[in-house]
Amino acid sequence: MLDLHEATSPEVGQAISKGAVAVLAVGAQEQHGAHLPLSTDTVMAQGVARRIAEAIGGLLLPPIAYGDAWNNEGFPGTLSLSPDTMRAIFMDIGRGLSRSGFRALVIVNGHFGNREPIALAARLLKQETGFPVFHLDYPGMEQAANDICDSKPAAPTFYHADEVETSMMLALAPHLVRMDKAAAEYPTFPATFGMEAISLSTFNKSGVFGDPTSSTAAKGEALIARIVDESVKLVDLFLSDR
Ligand SMILES: [Zn+2]
């Protein structure tokens, strides 16, 4: 594994000549309640991406610390990029990796709002340059959360500043977690949620969705291990004929 942030140019050249795969974490600058930092999705995605890069001998790129987080703009500190900007960033990075001779790109996405621009960029890059892009959204997360966590999510597969994210942050960056400020909120989702553009602050007070109070670093480690295992299996499949 090579960290592109800290590597030298000759080191990267050597890795490329050996068929290195680039691994890119994508997060968000987004509110996560009173107990987690705005960087939560970026820290988590980079933590998972680093372990995937270690497992596959990949080249870890610097993370993208912004995402499309428009529906949390009602909470201070959230700073959102448009889907067009996000797609353009992925296209530029993909084209650059392709010109540099990388074998492929694996994107580890840590924020729901980035899914569409990532998928579109992956498709356009393939059509335009043939460069292979694989994108992961924490595979196996729902089953792992069911098995490992004590609290229920605020909605199916909706993990935000809850036991899942707080435990993962306790495992990856405990100095950024204010457990004394952790408190549960189970908001009532509007009946039309997902069918129209709704700001989360219109029906949620604290920015927390679920119950972070029983979070532990051990649960976070277990969640990360399950997600990384599942991710590496899928990346191996993706790379098997490339
Ligand atoms: Zn998050």
JSON list of C-alpha atoms in Angstrom, two decimals, residues 111-238:
[
{"chain": "A", "resi": 111, "resn": "HIS", "atom": "CA", "xyz": [-22.02, 9.73, 1.92]},
{"chain": "A", "resi": 112, "resn": "PHE", "atom": "CA", "xyz": [-25.41, 8.87, 0.40]},
{"chain": "A", "resi": 113, "resn": "GLY", "atom": "CA", "xyz": [-25.72, 12.09, -1.64]},
{"chain": "A", "resi": 114, "resn": "ASN", "atom": "CA", "xyz": [-22.61, 11.22, -3.67]},
{"chain": "A", "resi": 115, "resn": "ARG", "atom": "CA", "xyz": [-23.98, 7.99, -5.10]},
{"chain": "A", "resi": 116, "resn": "GLU", "atom": "CA", "xyz": [-25.57, 9.39, -8.25]},
{"chain": "A", "resi": 117, "resn": "PRO", "atom": "CA", "xyz": [-22.65, 11.60, -9.39]},
{"chain": "A", "resi": 118, "resn": "ILE", "atom": "CA", "xyz": [-20.18, 8.77, -8.72]},
{"chain": "A", "resi": 119, "resn": "ALA", "atom": "CA", "xyz": [-22.22, 6.22, -10.70]},
{"chain": "A", "resi": 120, "resn": "LEU", "atom": "CA", "xyz": [-22.67, 8.65, -13.58]},
{"chain": "A", "resi": 121, "resn": "ALA", "atom": "CA", "xyz": [-18.95, 9.54, -13.68]},
{"chain": "A", "resi": 122, "resn": "ALA", "atom": "CA", "xyz": [-18.02, 5.84, -13.64]},
{"chain": "A", "resi": 123, "resn": "ARG", "atom": "CA", "xyz": [-20.29, 5.19, -16.60]},
{"chain": "A", "resi": 124, "resn": "LEU", "atom": "CA", "xyz": [-19.07, 8.23, -18.58]},
{"chain": "A", "resi": 125, "resn": "LEU", "atom": "CA", "xyz": [-15.39, 7.39, -17.92]},
{"chain": "A", "resi": 126, "resn": "LYS", "atom": "CA", "xyz": [-15.92, 3.87, -19.20]},
{"chain": "A", "resi": 127, "resn": "GLN", "atom": "CA", "xyz": [-17.69, 5.11, -22.33]},
{"chain": "A", "resi": 128, "resn": "GLU", "atom": "CA", "xyz": [-15.19, 7.92, -22.95]},
{"chain": "A", "resi": 129, "resn": "THR", "atom": "CA", "xyz": [-11.83, 6.33, -22.07]},
{"chain": "A", "resi": 130, "resn": "GLY", "atom": "CA", "xyz": [-12.52, 2.69, -21.22]},
{"chain": "A", "resi": 131, "resn": "PHE", "atom": "CA", "xyz": [-11.00, 3.34, -17.78]},
{"chain": "A", "resi": 132, "resn": "PRO", "atom": "CA", "xyz": [-12.50, 0.94, -15.24]},
{"chain": "A", "resi": 133, "resn": "VAL", "atom": "CA", "xyz": [-14.06, 2.50, -12.12]},
{"chain": "A", "resi": 134, "resn": "PHE", "atom": "CA", "xyz": [-15.55, 0.44, -9.28]},
{"chain": "A", "resi": 135, "resn": "HIS", "atom": "CA", "xyz": [-17.68, 2.18, -6.66]},
{"chain": "A", "resi": 136, "resn": "LEU", "atom": "CA", "xyz": [-18.54, 0.89, -3.20]},
{"chain": "A", "resi": 137, "resn": "ASP", "atom": "CA", "xyz": [-21.13, 2.11, -0.67]},
{"chain": "A", "resi": 138, "resn": "TYR", "atom": "CA", "xyz": [-20.05, 0.19, 2.44]},
{"chain": "A", "resi": 139, "resn": "PRO", "atom": "CA", "xyz": [-21.21, -3.25, 1.17]},
{"chain": "A", "resi": 140, "resn": "GLY", "atom": "CA", "xyz": [-22.65, -5.51, 3.87]},
{"chain": "A", "resi": 141, "resn": "MET", "atom": "CA", "xyz": [-23.38, -2.54, 6.14]},
{"chain": "A", "resi": 142, "resn": "GLU", "atom": "CA", "xyz": [-27.05, -3.37, 6.80]},
{"chain": "A", "resi": 143, "resn": "GLN", "atom": "CA", "xyz": [-26.35, -6.95, 7.92]},
{"chain": "A", "resi": 144, "resn": "ALA", "atom": "CA", "xyz": [-23.27, -5.89, 9.94]},
{"chain": "A", "resi": 145, "resn": "ALA", "atom": "CA", "xyz": [-25.22, -3.11, 11.70]},
{"chain": "A", "resi": 146, "resn": "ASN", "atom": "CA", "xyz": [-28.01, -5.59, 12.51]},
{"chain": "A", "resi": 147, "resn": "ASP", "atom": "CA", "xyz": [-25.52, -8.09, 13.95]},
{"chain": "A", "resi": 148, "resn": "ILE", "atom": "CA", "xyz": [-23.27, -5.68, 15.87]},
{"chain": "A", "resi": 149, "resn": "CYS", "atom": "CA", "xyz": [-25.33, -2.70, 17.03]},
{"chain": "A", "resi": 150, "resn": "ASP", "atom": "CA", "xyz": [-27.83, -2.61, 19.91]},
{"chain": "A", "resi": 151, "resn": "SER", "atom": "CA", "xyz": [-30.01, 0.26, 18.70]},
{"chain": "A", "resi": 152, "resn": "LYS", "atom": "CA", "xyz": [-32.26, 0.36, 15.66]},
{"chain": "A", "resi": 153, "resn": "PRO", "atom": "CA", "xyz": [-31.61, 2.80, 12.78]},
{"chain": "A", "resi": 154, "resn": "ALA", "atom": "CA", "xyz": [-33.98, 5.77, 12.42]},
{"chain": "A", "resi": 155, "resn": "ALA", "atom": "CA", "xyz": [-35.05, 4.31, 9.05]},
{"chain": "A", "resi": 156, "resn": "PRO", "atom": "CA", "xyz": [-33.92, 1.23, 7.10]},
{"chain": "A", "resi": 157, "resn": "THR", "atom": "CA", "xyz": [-30.26, 1.66, 5.93]},
{"chain": "A", "resi": 158, "resn": "PHE", "atom": "CA", "xyz": [-30.30, 5.28, 7.18]},
{"chain": "A", "resi": 159, "resn": "TYR", "atom": "CA", "xyz": [-27.19, 5.67, 9.35]},
{"chain": "A", "resi": 160, "resn": "HIS", "atom": "CA", "xyz": [-26.42, 9.24, 10.35]},
{"chain": "A", "resi": 161, "resn": "ALA", "atom": "CA", "xyz": [-24.67, 10.28, 13.59]},
{"chain": "A", "resi": 162, "resn": "ASP", "atom": "CA", "xyz": [-26.13, 7.10, 15.10]},
{"chain": "A", "resi": 163, "resn": "GLU", "atom": "CA", "xyz": [-24.58, 4.04, 16.80]},
{"chain": "A", "resi": 164, "resn": "VAL", "atom": "CA", "xyz": [-23.03, 2.87, 13.50]},
{"chain": "A", "resi": 165, "resn": "GLU", "atom": "CA", "xyz": [-21.28, 6.11, 12.58]},
{"chain": "A", "resi": 166, "resn": "THR", "atom": "CA", "xyz": [-20.36, 7.01, 16.16]},
{"chain": "A", "resi": 167, "resn": "SER", "atom": "CA", "xyz": [-18.83, 3.58, 16.79]},
{"chain": "A", "resi": 168, "resn": "MET", "atom": "CA", "xyz": [-16.83, 3.76, 13.56]},
{"chain": "A", "resi": 169, "resn": "MET", "atom": "CA", "xyz": [-15.58, 7.22, 14.55]},
{"chain": "A", "resi": 170, "resn": "LEU", "atom": "CA", "xyz": [-14.63, 5.96, 18.03]},
{"chain": "A", "resi": 171, "resn": "ALA", "atom": "CA", "xyz": [-12.53, 3.30, 16.28]},
{"chain": "A", "resi": 172, "resn": "LEU", "atom": "CA", "xyz": [-10.94, 5.65, 13.73]},
{"chain": "A", "resi": 173, "resn": "ALA", "atom": "CA", "xyz": [-10.66, 9.08, 15.40]},
{"chain": "A", "resi": 174, "resn": "PRO", "atom": "CA", "xyz": [-11.74, 8.95, 19.08]},
{"chain": "A", "resi": 175, "resn": "HIS", "atom": "CA", "xyz": [-10.27, 12.40, 19.76]},
{"chain": "A", "resi": 176, "resn": "LEU", "atom": "CA", "xyz": [-12.98, 13.89, 17.47]},
{"chain": "A", "resi": 177, "resn": "VAL", "atom": "CA", "xyz": [-15.95, 12.30, 19.31]},
{"chain": "A", "resi": 178, "resn": "ARG", "atom": "CA", "xyz": [-17.76, 14.18, 22.14]},
{"chain": "A", "resi": 179, "resn": "MET", "atom": "CA", "xyz": [-19.55, 11.24, 23.78]},
{"chain": "A", "resi": 180, "resn": "ASP", "atom": "CA", "xyz": [-20.81, 13.50, 26.60]},
{"chain": "A", "resi": 181, "resn": "LYS", "atom": "CA", "xyz": [-22.92, 15.30, 23.95]},
{"chain": "A", "resi": 182, "resn": "ALA", "atom": "CA", "xyz": [-24.30, 12.13, 22.33]},
{"chain": "A", "resi": 183, "resn": "ALA", "atom": "CA", "xyz": [-28.11, 11.92, 22.52]},
{"chain": "A", "resi": 184, "resn": "ALA", "atom": "CA", "xyz": [-30.77, 9.95, 20.64]},
{"chain": "A", "resi": 185, "resn": "GLU", "atom": "CA", "xyz": [-33.33, 11.35, 18.24]},
{"chain": "A", "resi": 186, "resn": "TYR", "atom": "CA", "xyz": [-35.83, 9.28, 16.31]},
{"chain": "A", "resi": 187, "resn": "PRO", "atom": "CA", "xyz": [-37.57, 11.80, 14.08]},
{"chain": "A", "resi": 188, "resn": "THR", "atom": "CA", "xyz": [-40.86, 11.17, 12.31]},
{"chain": "A", "resi": 189, "resn": "PHE", "atom": "CA", "xyz": [-40.05, 11.07, 8.59]},
{"chain": "A", "resi": 190, "resn": "PRO", "atom": "CA", "xyz": [-42.53, 12.92, 6.36]},
{"chain": "A", "resi": 191, "resn": "ALA", "atom": "CA", "xyz": [-44.75, 10.49, 4.43]},
{"chain": "A", "resi": 192, "resn": "THR", "atom": "CA", "xyz": [-43.35, 11.92, 1.17]},
{"chain": "A", "resi": 193, "resn": "PHE", "atom": "CA", "xyz": [-39.67, 11.54, 2.17]},
{"chain": "A", "resi": 194, "resn": "GLY", "atom": "CA", "xyz": [-37.60, 10.35, -0.81]},
{"chain": "A", "resi": 195, "resn": "MET", "atom": "CA", "xyz": [-40.31, 11.43, -3.24]},
{"chain": "A", "resi": 196, "resn": "GLU", "atom": "CA", "xyz": [-39.62, 15.17, -2.98]},
{"chain": "A", "resi": 197, "resn": "ALA", "atom": "CA", "xyz": [-36.65, 17.34, -1.97]},
{"chain": "A", "resi": 198, "resn": "ILE", "atom": "CA", "xyz": [-36.96, 17.76, 1.81]},
{"chain": "A", "resi": 199, "resn": "SER", "atom": "CA", "xyz": [-34.42, 19.47, 4.08]},
{"chain": "A", "resi": 200, "resn": "LEU", "atom": "CA", "xyz": [-33.62, 17.26, 7.07]},
{"chain": "A", "resi": 201, "resn": "SER", "atom": "CA", "xyz": [-33.72, 20.20, 9.50]},
{"chain": "A", "resi": 202, "resn": "THR", "atom": "CA", "xyz": [-37.46, 20.59, 8.83]},
{"chain": "A", "resi": 203, "resn": "PHE", "atom": "CA", "xyz": [-38.22, 17.41, 10.79]},
{"chain": "A", "resi": 204, "resn": "ASN", "atom": "CA", "xyz": [-35.06, 16.75, 12.86]},
{"chain": "A", "resi": 205, "resn": "LYS", "atom": "CA", "xyz": [-33.82, 19.00, 15.68]},
{"chain": "A", "resi": 206, "resn": "SER", "atom": "CA", "xyz": [-30.41, 17.64, 16.73]},
{"chain": "A", "resi": 207, "resn": "GLY", "atom": "CA", "xyz": [-28.98, 16.34, 13.44]},
{"chain": "A", "resi": 208, "resn": "VAL", "atom": "CA", "xyz": [-28.86, 12.83, 14.95]},
{"chain": "A", "resi": 209, "resn": "PHE", "atom": "CA", "xyz": [-30.86, 10.00, 13.36]},
{"chain": "A", "resi": 210, "resn": "GLY", "atom": "CA", "xyz": [-31.00, 7.09, 15.79]},
{"chain": "A", "resi": 211, "resn": "ASP", "atom": "CA", "xyz": [-29.28, 6.44, 19.12]},
{"chain": "A", "resi": 212, "resn": "PRO", "atom": "CA", "xyz": [-25.50, 6.94, 19.43]},
{"chain": "A", "resi": 213, "resn": "THR", "atom": "CA", "xyz": [-25.36, 6.52, 23.22]},
{"chain": "A", "resi": 214, "resn": "SER", "atom": "CA", "xyz": [-24.28, 2.86, 23.31]},
{"chain": "A", "resi": 215, "resn": "SER", "atom": "CA", "xyz": [-21.51, 3.33, 20.71]},
{"chain": "A", "resi": 216, "resn": "THR", "atom": "CA", "xyz": [-18.09, 1.78, 21.37]},
{"chain": "A", "resi": 217, "resn": "ALA", "atom": "CA", "xyz": [-14.78, 1.57, 19.52]},
{"chain": "A", "resi": 218, "resn": "ALA", "atom": "CA", "xyz": [-15.02, -2.24, 19.57]},
{"chain": "A", "resi": 219, "resn": "LYS", "atom": "CA", "xyz": [-18.34, -2.13, 17.69]},
{"chain": "A", "resi": 220, "resn": "GLY", "atom": "CA", "xyz": [-16.77, 0.31, 15.26]},
{"chain": "A", "resi": 221, "resn": "GLU", "atom": "CA", "xyz": [-13.81, -2.00, 14.66]},
{"chain": "A", "resi": 222, "resn": "ALA", "atom": "CA", "xyz": [-16.19, -4.91, 14.04]},
{"chain": "A", "resi": 223, "resn": "LEU", "atom": "CA", "xyz": [-18.29, -2.88, 11.59]},
{"chain": "A", "resi": 224, "resn": "ILE", "atom": "CA", "xyz": [-15.20, -1.70, 9.70]},
{"chain": "A", "resi": 225, "resn": "ALA", "atom": "CA", "xyz": [-13.79, -5.23, 9.51]},
{"chain": "A", "resi": 226, "resn": "ARG", "atom": "CA", "xyz": [-17.04, -6.58, 8.03]},
{"chain": "A", "resi": 227, "resn": "ILE", "atom": "CA", "xyz": [-17.29, -3.76, 5.47]},
{"chain": "A", "resi": 228, "resn": "VAL", "atom": "CA", "xyz": [-13.61, -4.10, 4.46]},
{"chain": "A", "resi": 229, "resn": "ASP", "atom": "CA", "xyz": [-13.91, -7.90, 4.10]},
{"chain": "A", "resi": 230, "resn": "GLU", "atom": "CA", "xyz": [-16.98, -7.57, 1.88]},
{"chain": "A", "resi": 231, "resn": "SER", "atom": "CA", "xyz": [-15.37, -4.73, -0.12]},
{"chain": "A", "resi": 232, "resn": "VAL", "atom": "CA", "xyz": [-12.15, -6.67, -0.77]},
{"chain": "A", "resi": 233, "resn": "LYS", "atom": "CA", "xyz": [-14.12, -9.69, -2.02]},
{"chain": "A", "resi": 234, "resn": "LEU", "atom": "CA", "xyz": [-16.00, -7.47, -4.49]},
{"chain": "A", "resi": 235, "resn": "VAL", "atom": "CA", "xyz": [-12.85, -5.60, -5.61]},
{"chain": "A", "resi": 236, "resn": "ASP", "atom": "CA", "xyz": [-11.15, -8.95, -6.28]},
{"chain": "A", "resi": 237, "resn": "LEU", "atom": "CA", "xyz": [-14.09, -9.94, -8.50]},
{"chain": "A", "resi": 238, "resn": "PHE", "atom": "CA", "xyz": [-13.94, -6.60, -10.30]}
]
